[in-house]
Short mmCIF file of C-alpha atoms in Angstrom, two decimals:
data_model
loop_
_atom_site.label_atom_id
_atom_site.label_comp_id
_atom_site.label_asym_id
_atom_site.label_seq_id
_atom_site.Cartn_x
_atom_site.Cartn_y
_atom_site.Cartn_z
CA GLY A 23 17.25 -46.90 -20.08
CA SER A 24 13.76 -46.15 -19.04
CA VAL A 25 11.48 -47.20 -16.04
CA THR A 26 7.66 -47.20 -16.78
CA ILE A 27 5.20 -48.08 -13.95
CA THR A 28 1.49 -48.28 -14.45
CA ALA A 29 -0.99 -49.02 -11.70
CA ASN A 30 -4.74 -49.15 -11.32
CA ASN A 31 -4.56 -47.13 -8.14
CA ARG A 32 -1.50 -45.82 -6.17
CA ILE A 33 2.02 -45.71 -7.02
CA LEU A 34 3.88 -44.93 -3.70
CA ARG A 35 7.55 -44.57 -2.84
CA SER A 36 8.94 -46.70 -0.05
CA ALA A 37 9.73 -44.65 3.09
CA SER A 38 12.28 -47.25 4.04
CA ASN A 39 14.68 -46.51 1.33
CA ALA A 40 18.01 -45.37 3.06
CA ASP A 41 19.01 -42.78 0.50
CA GLY A 42 15.42 -41.80 -0.30
CA VAL A 43 15.76 -42.35 -4.10
CA ASN A 44 13.26 -44.88 -5.32
CA ILE A 45 13.81 -44.83 -9.33
CA VAL A 46 17.07 -44.07 -11.28
CA ALA A 47 16.72 -44.00 -14.89
CA ASP A 48 17.41 -42.02 -18.03
CA ALA A 49 13.48 -41.90 -18.56
CA VAL A 50 10.90 -42.26 -15.98
CA ASN A 51 7.23 -42.75 -16.78
CA LEU A 52 4.30 -43.19 -14.04
CA THR A 53 0.78 -43.69 -14.65
CA SER A 54 -2.08 -44.15 -12.26
CA VAL A 55 -5.40 -45.14 -14.17
CA TYR A 56 -7.92 -44.67 -11.27
CA GLY A 57 -6.20 -42.70 -8.75
CA GLY A 58 -6.09 -42.79 -5.13
CA SER A 59 -8.34 -42.05 -2.15
CA SER A 60 -9.66 -38.63 -0.82
CA SER A 61 -6.97 -38.38 1.74
CA GLY A 62 -3.95 -39.62 -0.01
CA LEU A 63 -1.70 -39.12 -3.15
CA ALA A 64 -2.04 -41.16 -6.36
CA ILE A 65 1.46 -41.13 -7.22
CA SER A 66 4.43 -40.36 -4.84
CA ALA A 67 8.23 -41.04 -5.85
CA PHE A 68 11.87 -39.82 -5.40
CA THR A 69 13.63 -39.96 -8.80
CA THR A 70 16.80 -39.56 -10.54
CA ALA A 71 15.73 -38.79 -14.19
CA THR A 72 18.20 -37.59 -16.68
CA SER A 73 16.32 -37.18 -19.96
CA SER A 74 12.70 -37.28 -19.09
CA LEU A 75 10.27 -37.37 -16.24
CA SER A 76 6.50 -37.88 -16.58
CA ALA A 77 3.55 -38.72 -13.99
CA THR A 78 0.09 -38.93 -15.14
CA VAL A 79 -3.22 -39.43 -13.18
CA ASN A 80 -5.81 -40.40 -15.89
CA GLY A 81 -9.02 -38.82 -16.19
CA THR A 82 -10.91 -41.84 -15.08
CA ALA A 83 -9.66 -41.35 -11.57
CA SER A 84 -11.96 -39.82 -8.93
CA TYR A 85 -9.00 -38.49 -6.75
CA GLY A 86 -5.56 -37.53 -7.86
CA GLY A 87 -2.49 -36.06 -6.35
CA ILE A 88 1.09 -36.17 -7.66
CA SER A 89 4.31 -35.62 -5.70
CA ILE A 90 7.64 -36.06 -7.26
CA GLN A 91 11.09 -35.27 -5.98
CA ASN A 92 13.90 -35.35 -8.39
CA PHE A 93 17.46 -35.34 -7.26
CA GLY A 94 20.30 -34.19 -9.71
CA ALA A 95 20.14 -32.08 -12.76
CA GLN A 96 16.79 -31.18 -14.12
CA PRO A 97 15.53 -33.57 -16.69
CA GLY A 98 15.20 -32.25 -20.48
CA THR A 99 11.35 -32.80 -20.21
CA ILE A 100 9.04 -32.65 -17.42
CA SER A 101 5.41 -33.52 -17.61
CA LEU A 102 3.27 -33.78 -14.47
CA THR A 103 -0.56 -34.12 -15.39
CA ASP A 104 -3.43 -34.53 -12.88
CA ASN A 105 -6.61 -35.23 -14.73
CA ALA A 106 -8.48 -36.53 -11.80
CA ALA A 107 -11.76 -35.13 -11.05
CA ASN A 108 -10.73 -34.16 -7.70
CA PRO A 109 -7.45 -33.14 -5.84
CA ALA A 110 -6.13 -35.27 -2.90
CA ASN A 111 -6.80 -33.56 0.52
CA VAL A 112 -3.27 -33.73 2.08
CA SER A 113 -2.22 -32.06 5.16
CA GLY A 114 -5.25 -29.74 4.99
CA GLY A 115 -4.50 -28.61 1.37
CA LYS A 116 -5.95 -29.75 -1.95
CA ALA A 117 -2.86 -31.30 -3.28
CA SER A 118 -2.74 -31.77 -7.29
CA ILE A 119 0.83 -31.34 -8.28
CA SER A 120 4.00 -30.83 -6.10
CA PHE A 121 7.47 -31.11 -7.74
CA TYR A 122 10.87 -30.44 -6.45
CA ASN A 123 14.36 -30.47 -8.22
CA SER A 124 17.40 -30.71 -6.14
CA GLY A 125 19.35 -28.51 -8.48
CA ASN A 126 18.71 -25.41 -10.62
CA LEU A 127 15.18 -25.38 -12.20
CA ALA A 128 13.84 -23.54 -15.36
CA VAL A 129 9.88 -23.73 -15.60
CA GLY A 130 8.87 -22.93 -19.29
CA ALA A 131 9.83 -24.64 -22.45
CA GLY A 132 10.05 -28.36 -21.86
CA THR A 133 8.11 -28.44 -18.68
CA THR A 134 4.30 -29.16 -18.32
CA PHE A 135 2.46 -28.94 -15.04
CA SER A 136 -1.27 -29.40 -15.47
CA ASN A 137 -3.96 -30.11 -13.01
CA GLY A 138 -6.85 -30.54 -15.62
CA VAL A 139 -10.14 -29.74 -14.19
CA ASN A 140 -9.66 -30.29 -10.41
CA ASN A 141 -8.05 -26.89 -9.80
CA GLY A 142 -5.96 -28.22 -6.94
CA ASP A 143 -2.75 -26.68 -5.92
CA ILE A 144 0.54 -26.73 -7.79
CA ALA A 145 3.89 -26.45 -5.79
CA ILE A 146 7.08 -26.12 -7.66
CA THR A 147 10.25 -25.76 -5.90
CA SER A 148 14.03 -25.89 -6.57
CA GLY A 149 17.11 -26.70 -4.32
CA GLY A 150 19.08 -24.06 -6.41
CA SER A 151 17.69 -21.18 -8.47
CA LEU A 152 14.22 -21.09 -10.30
CA ASP A 153 13.62 -19.20 -13.35
CA TYR A 154 9.94 -19.07 -14.57
CA THR A 155 9.65 -18.28 -18.39
CA GLY A 156 5.90 -19.63 -18.60
CA GLY A 157 4.05 -22.98 -18.96
CA LEU A 158 1.61 -22.68 -16.09
CA ALA A 159 -2.17 -22.29 -17.08
CA SER A 160 -4.48 -20.26 -15.06
CA THR A 161 -6.22 -22.11 -12.13
CA SER A 162 -8.56 -21.56 -9.32
CA GLY A 163 -6.16 -23.47 -7.19
CA GLY A 164 -3.02 -22.01 -5.54
CA ILE A 165 0.29 -21.71 -7.41
CA LEU A 166 3.52 -21.82 -5.06
CA LEU A 167 7.14 -21.20 -6.78
CA GLY A 168 10.04 -21.44 -4.39
CA ALA A 169 13.74 -21.50 -4.63
CA LYS A 170 16.50 -22.07 -2.04
CA ALA A 171 18.63 -19.46 -4.23
CA GLY A 172 17.10 -16.90 -6.37
CA LEU A 173 13.59 -16.87 -7.99
CA THR A 174 13.08 -14.80 -11.39
CA MET A 175 9.75 -14.22 -12.79
CA SER A 176 10.61 -13.76 -16.45
CA SER A 177 7.09 -14.42 -17.62
CA GLY A 178 3.65 -13.31 -16.30
CA LEU A 179 1.61 -15.67 -14.09
CA THR A 180 -2.12 -15.28 -12.90
CA THR A 181 -4.09 -17.61 -10.70
CA ALA A 182 -7.74 -17.20 -9.46
CA GLY A 183 -6.43 -18.72 -6.13
CA LEU A 184 -3.41 -18.08 -4.03
CA LEU A 185 -0.03 -17.07 -5.72
CA GLN A 186 3.11 -17.62 -3.36
CA LEU A 187 6.58 -16.75 -4.47
CA SER A 188 9.50 -17.17 -2.11
CA ALA A 189 13.30 -17.18 -2.60
CA GLY A 190 16.31 -17.81 -0.29
CA THR A 191 18.26 -14.90 -1.61
CA LYS A 192 16.55 -12.68 -4.18
CA LEU A 193 13.22 -12.40 -5.91
CA ASP A 194 13.04 -10.58 -8.92
CA VAL A 195 9.48 -9.87 -10.54
CA ASP A 196 10.30 -8.80 -14.10
CA SER A 197 6.62 -9.51 -15.50
CA SER A 198 3.28 -8.87 -14.13
CA ILE A 199 1.63 -11.40 -11.67
CA GLY A 200 -1.67 -11.84 -9.73
CA GLY A 201 -4.01 -14.03 -7.84
CA SER A 202 -6.73 -13.89 -5.38
CA TYR A 203 -4.03 -13.56 -2.72
CA VAL A 204 -0.40 -12.90 -3.37
CA THR A 205 2.37 -13.58 -1.02
CA LEU A 206 6.09 -12.69 -1.80
CA VAL A 207 8.78 -13.75 0.84
CA ALA A 208 12.59 -13.28 0.09
CA PRO A 209 15.53 -11.35 1.77
CA THR A 210 15.39 -8.98 -1.28
CA ILE A 211 12.27 -8.57 -3.45
CA ASN A 212 12.56 -6.42 -6.67
CA ILE A 213 9.48 -5.39 -8.63
CA ASN A 214 10.94 -3.92 -11.64
CA ASP A 215 8.45 -2.12 -14.05
CA SER A 216 5.83 -4.89 -13.45
CA VAL A 217 2.47 -5.25 -11.79
CA VAL A 218 1.59 -7.32 -8.59
CA ASP A 219 -2.08 -7.60 -8.39
CA ALA A 220 -4.20 -9.31 -5.79
CA VAL A 221 -7.94 -9.32 -5.64
CA ASN A 222 -7.82 -9.62 -1.78
CA ASP A 223 -4.48 -9.39 0.07
CA ALA A 224 -0.83 -8.76 -0.84
CA ILE A 225 1.75 -9.56 1.70
CA LEU A 226 5.46 -8.64 0.78
CA THR A 227 7.96 -9.71 3.34
CA GLY A 228 11.66 -8.95 2.81
CA SER A 229 14.71 -7.42 4.43
CA VAL A 230 14.68 -5.19 1.43
CA ILE A 231 11.63 -4.34 -0.77
CA ASN A 232 12.60 -2.55 -3.94
CA ILE A 233 9.54 -1.23 -6.13
CA ASP A 234 11.22 0.40 -9.11
CA ALA A 235 8.57 1.69 -11.69
CA GLY A 236 6.37 -1.04 -10.44
CA ASP A 237 2.91 -1.30 -8.92
CA VAL A 238 1.65 -3.37 -5.92
CA SER A 239 -2.21 -3.25 -6.00
CA ALA A 240 -4.57 -5.08 -3.75
CA ALA A 241 -7.70 -4.77 -1.69
CA ASN A 242 -5.40 -4.84 1.39
CA VAL A 243 -1.63 -4.50 1.58
CA LEU A 244 0.84 -5.52 4.12
CA LEU A 245 4.55 -4.78 3.97
CA ARG A 246 6.96 -6.03 6.56
CA GLY A 247 10.54 -7.30 7.33
CA PRO A 248 11.30 -10.76 8.34
CA VAL A 249 11.41 -9.66 11.94
CA LEU A 250 8.99 -6.88 12.93
CA GLY A 251 10.75 -3.64 12.84
CA THR A 252 13.19 -4.70 10.33
CA GLY A 253 13.21 -4.35 6.56
CA SER A 254 13.47 -1.51 4.08
CA LEU A 255 11.19 -0.29 1.48
CA PHE A 256 12.50 1.83 -1.48
CA LEU A 257 10.17 3.39 -3.92
CA THR A 258 11.88 4.62 -7.29
CA GLY A 259 10.95 5.34 -10.75
CA GLY A 260 7.40 6.22 -9.70
CA GLY A 261 7.00 2.54 -8.05
CA HIS A 262 3.90 2.63 -5.86
CA VAL A 263 1.70 0.68 -3.48
CA ASN A 264 -2.23 1.10 -3.87
CA ALA A 265 -4.73 -0.58 -1.72
CA SER A 266 -8.24 -0.19 -2.11
CA GLY A 267 -8.92 -0.98 1.58
CA GLN A 268 -6.31 -1.01 4.24
CA LEU A 269 -2.56 -0.59 4.07
CA GLU A 270 -0.14 -1.53 6.72
CA PHE A 271 3.71 -1.90 7.09
CA ASN A 272 6.07 -2.75 9.92
CA LEU A 273 9.62 -1.96 8.69
CA ALA A 274 12.86 -0.16 9.63
CA ASN A 275 12.86 2.53 6.90
CA ILE A 276 10.93 3.65 4.02
CA THR A 277 12.83 5.67 1.34
CA ALA A 278 10.80 7.16 -1.61
CA ASP A 279 12.17 9.18 -4.66
CA GLY A 280 8.75 9.80 -6.29
CA GLY A 281 6.04 7.34 -6.08
CA PHE A 282 3.54 6.83 -3.49
CA LEU A 283 1.79 4.74 -0.59
CA LYS A 284 -1.98 4.98 -1.07
CA ALA A 285 -5.15 3.64 0.56
CA SER A 286 -7.89 4.93 -1.60
CA SER A 287 -11.32 4.37 -0.30
CA SER A 288 -13.39 6.47 2.29
CA SER A 289 -12.89 3.83 4.91
CA SER A 290 -9.19 3.21 4.02
CA ASN A 291 -6.59 3.82 6.60
CA ILE A 292 -2.78 3.57 6.78
CA THR A 293 -1.15 2.11 9.63
CA GLY A 294 2.72 1.96 9.89
CA PHE A 295 5.12 1.09 12.46
CA ILE A 296 8.74 2.17 11.61
CA SER A 297 12.10 1.60 13.88
CA GLY A 298 13.94 3.92 11.83
CA ASN A 299 12.91 6.87 9.23
CA ILE A 300 10.56 7.74 6.64
CA THR A 301 12.04 9.86 3.81
CA LEU A 302 10.00 11.06 1.02
CA ASP A 303 11.43 13.16 -1.75
CA ASN A 304 10.65 14.67 -4.99
CA GLY A 305 6.93 14.45 -4.86
CA ALA A 306 6.55 11.16 -3.20
CA TYR A 307 3.63 10.97 -0.89
CA ILE A 308 1.57 8.88 1.49
CA GLU A 309 -2.25 9.34 1.04
CA ALA A 310 -5.38 7.79 2.79
CA GLY A 311 -9.14 8.21 2.18
CA ASP A 312 -9.48 8.20 6.10
CA ASP A 313 -6.80 8.27 8.67
CA ILE A 314 -3.00 7.99 8.82
CA ASN A 315 -1.28 6.49 11.94
CA LEU A 316 2.43 6.27 11.89
CA SER A 317 4.47 5.09 14.98
CA PHE A 318 8.16 5.68 15.25
CA SER A 319 10.00 3.51 17.91
CA GLY A 320 13.68 4.77 17.32
CA GLY A 321 15.10 7.34 19.57
CA SER A 322 16.21 9.28 16.56
CA SER A 323 13.50 8.33 14.21
CA GLN A 324 12.01 10.98 12.12
CA ILE A 325 9.91 11.67 8.97
CA SER A 326 11.39 13.94 6.27
CA LEU A 327 9.39 15.59 3.48
CA SER A 328 11.06 17.40 0.71
CA ASN A 329 10.70 18.83 -2.71
CA GLY A 330 6.92 18.57 -2.91
CA SER A 331 6.63 15.43 -0.92
CA TYR A 332 3.58 15.08 1.41
CA VAL A 333 1.41 13.23 3.85
CA ILE A 334 -2.33 13.70 3.12
CA SER A 335 -5.04 12.17 4.97
CA ASP A 336 -9.18 12.36 4.55
CA THR A 337 -9.20 12.57 0.76
CA GLN A 338 -12.42 10.68 0.82
CA GLN A 339 -14.02 10.98 4.19
CA SER A 340 -14.21 13.98 6.68
CA PRO A 341 -12.95 14.20 9.47
CA GLY A 342 -9.62 12.56 9.12
CA THR A 343 -6.51 12.86 10.92
CA THR A 344 -2.71 12.15 10.59
CA TYR A 345 -1.22 10.83 13.80
CA LEU A 346 2.41 10.84 14.42
CA ASN A 347 3.44 8.81 17.44
CA PHE A 348 7.10 9.08 18.51
CA LEU A 349 7.50 6.34 21.12
CA ALA A 350 11.04 7.17 22.04
CA ARG A 351 11.36 10.81 21.34
CA SER A 352 10.29 13.79 23.55
CA THR A 353 10.80 16.48 20.89
CA GLY A 354 11.34 16.81 16.97
CA GLY A 355 11.14 14.09 14.65
CA ILE A 356 9.70 16.07 11.66
CA LEU A 357 11.57 17.69 8.87
CA ILE A 358 9.79 19.69 5.97
CA ASP A 359 12.17 20.75 3.26
CA GLY A 360 15.21 20.29 5.79
CA ARG A 361 13.83 22.42 8.37
CA GLU A 362 12.45 21.08 11.64
CA THR A 363 8.73 22.30 11.51
CA THR A 364 5.28 21.24 10.83
CA ASP A 365 4.49 24.42 8.82
CA SER A 366 3.00 23.02 5.43
CA SER A 367 2.50 25.26 2.43
CA SER A 368 -0.24 24.77 0.06
CA GLY A 369 1.09 22.75 -3.21
CA GLY A 370 4.23 22.11 -1.45
CA SER A 371 5.98 19.75 1.08
CA GLY A 372 4.09 18.92 4.24
CA PHE A 373 0.91 17.44 6.06
CA PHE A 374 -2.41 17.85 4.27
CA VAL A 375 -6.12 17.07 4.61
CA LEU A 376 -8.77 16.87 1.77
CA ASP A 377 -6.26 17.97 -0.91
CA THR A 378 -2.78 19.43 -1.13
CA GLU A 379 -4.02 22.76 -0.95
CA THR A 380 -5.23 22.39 2.66
CA PRO A 381 -2.44 22.04 5.40
CA ALA A 382 -3.44 19.64 8.22
CA THR A 383 -2.43 22.24 10.67
CA THR A 384 -5.50 24.35 9.74
CA ARG A 385 -7.85 22.13 11.56
CA ALA A 386 -7.55 22.54 15.12
CA GLY A 387 -7.95 19.61 17.27
CA GLY A 388 -7.46 17.25 14.32
CA GLY A 389 -5.78 16.98 10.94
CA LEU A 390 -2.24 16.48 12.45
CA VAL A 391 -1.70 15.14 16.07
CA ILE A 392 1.67 14.51 17.31
CA THR A 393 2.32 12.40 20.51
CA TYR A 394 5.84 12.04 22.29
CA ALA A 395 7.20 9.55 24.56
CA ASN A 396 6.64 11.73 27.50
CA GLY A 397 2.88 11.57 27.01
CA VAL A 398 2.75 14.98 25.52
CA VAL A 399 0.33 15.41 22.93
CA VAL A 400 1.06 18.25 20.55
CA ASP A 401 -1.63 19.97 18.26
CA PRO A 402 0.13 22.40 16.18
CA CYS A 403 -2.99 24.53 16.04
CA ALA A 404 -3.33 24.92 19.71
CA SER A 405 0.60 25.57 20.41
CA SER A 406 0.89 27.89 17.40
CA PRO A 407 -2.24 29.64 16.40
CA ASP A 408 -0.55 31.55 13.78
CA LEU A 409 0.55 28.53 12.11
CA CYS A 410 -2.94 27.27 11.79
CA LYS A 411 -4.36 30.42 9.96
CA PRO A 412 -5.36 29.37 6.36
CA PRO A 413 -2.30 30.33 4.18
CA THR A 414 -4.28 32.67 1.88
CA ALA A 415 -6.92 33.83 4.37
CA VAL A 416 -8.74 37.29 3.70
CA ASP A 417 -11.25 38.81 5.83
CA PRO A 418 -14.32 39.20 3.91
CA ILE A 419 -15.44 42.83 2.71
CA ILE A 420 -18.72 43.55 3.88
CA ASP A 421 -20.54 46.40 2.12
CA VAL A 422 -23.29 47.89 4.42
CA VAL A 423 -25.81 49.68 2.33
CA GLU A 424 -27.86 52.23 4.53
CA ALA A 425 -31.18 53.56 3.47
CA ASP A 426 -31.37 57.39 2.87
CA PRO A 427 -34.62 58.26 4.80
CA CYS A 428 -34.69 61.85 3.04
CA ALA A 429 -35.39 59.83 -0.32
CA THR A 430 -38.65 58.41 0.87
CA ALA A 431 -39.58 61.43 3.28
CA PRO A 432 -37.99 64.73 2.01
CA ASP A 433 -40.37 66.88 3.93
CA SER A 434 -39.47 65.53 7.39
CA ALA A 435 -38.17 67.68 10.02
CA GLN A 436 -35.03 65.62 10.13
CA CYS A 437 -34.38 66.19 6.38
CA LYS A 438 -35.18 69.80 6.40
CA ALA A 439 -32.96 70.56 9.37
CA GLN A 440 -29.92 69.01 7.52
CA LYS A 441 -27.63 71.58 6.36
CA PRO A 442 -26.43 71.81 2.78
CA GLY A 443 -22.97 70.10 2.44
CA ASP A 444 -23.50 67.88 5.48
CA ASP A 445 -23.91 64.87 3.34
CA GLU A 446 -20.54 65.62 1.63
CA ASP A 447 -18.16 66.48 4.40
CA LYS A 448 -19.59 64.94 7.65
CA GLU A 449 -22.25 62.43 8.31
CA LYS A 450 -23.14 60.09 11.10
CA ASP A 451 -23.03 56.19 10.47
CA GLN A 452 -25.56 53.83 12.02
CA PHE A 453 -23.24 53.46 15.02
CA GLY A 454 -23.16 57.10 15.85
CA ASP A 455 -19.44 57.61 14.71
CA GLU A 456 -18.29 60.59 12.34
CA GLN A 457 -17.04 59.86 8.94
CA GLU A 458 -15.31 62.47 7.20
CA ASN A 459 -14.92 62.86 3.35
CA GLY A 460 -16.58 59.54 2.94
CA LYS A 461 -13.78 57.72 4.99
CA LYS A 462 -14.89 56.17 8.51
CA ASP A 463 -12.33 56.27 11.32
CA GLU A 464 -10.64 53.11 12.33
CA LYS A 465 -13.04 52.72 15.47
CA SER A 466 -16.12 52.76 13.35
CA SER A 467 -14.67 50.09 11.00
CA GLN A 468 -13.89 48.03 13.94
CA LYS A 469 -17.49 48.24 15.49
CA LYS A 470 -19.09 47.46 11.96
CA VAL A 471 -16.86 44.12 11.81
CA ALA A 472 -17.78 43.16 15.30
CA GLN A 473 -21.48 43.82 14.84
CA CYS A 474 -21.37 41.62 11.70
CA GLY A 475 -19.80 38.84 13.50
CA VAL A 476 -16.88 38.49 11.54
#
């Protein structure tokens, strides 16, 4: 049968119930007319509903707040609606709707979670898997979706507040999501041809983070493993991370086949801690408007750039530098197209500043600075000057045009004393060196170059 409870104010579960379940029925209907207090929920119950479950705080209420935990299979229909003017302030949060189902949960057709005008937080969690196919309206409050097993975002979801998604096994983002702040937490996070967009901060925490043809964009982005120095990021199919402010990561490995990690403004820096390797291939790149600072803690850690992949700093501000800090190595750690070198070719693989035509090694005392565990700081330009010459440098050609004194004073003694043919076969240049047949000797050329300060 059905159980219907209506109260002027609160409907609260009995905490002394041994099994925790307060209401067992085919249909459960709960209504609070005037709501609760500013510091307490209007409706709280543990239920086992088989066909339908509804809980409503009427619009006549000043303070709302609904918390339902349902044990067993998901009811055929679920409707939780908080129309109170204000959410309840519980545990420091603005609680509007909280729902938990002990088994698998599908949020979409047949489910309604609405917080009316109060814009409090909505939290929906599952003891099994959770598949989101729609049904949540945009709100300025926070939205939390969590599953003990897997969570699949099969439909788009955007909120003006915090969007937090968490899964016990795997989180699949198959449709675009966004919020003022976005937090994704799962052992495996897959962003599949979708956009994750945060106005402020985006934080992704996972043992494996796959961005396959997907886009993670935010003012600031943090990528990390469940424990610092763990977790791997994979960029495939052009998948990328784009921060308009700061981009940070603390992972074991980054592997990119195409795609990029980018912090784009003039004050944007990329700061990364890696216990393993960074491997960029097939045009993948790391780019910052200002500095890039990468620290590698593994004894065999390395950064590998292949097939047009690159690291570029200072695209929006000068000067800028890429710092490579090898905390457990004394040499090596850099591979460019399979070779252990820092030599970077314009338009190819390597380390650059300003643009991909300017190798970072052309800027002595900056551009690229490498520090090893023994305290040695390597500036490739200082140790290998030839490496730091601009790749297409050409000494400027300076034409020195000398005035002909005989053109303005042909009757001078000097011009009259000049023998015919002297101006064709031999003449003195302004440095006193002889030039025969119009060609100055090597010493003369060197003197002129020195004189011109080239």
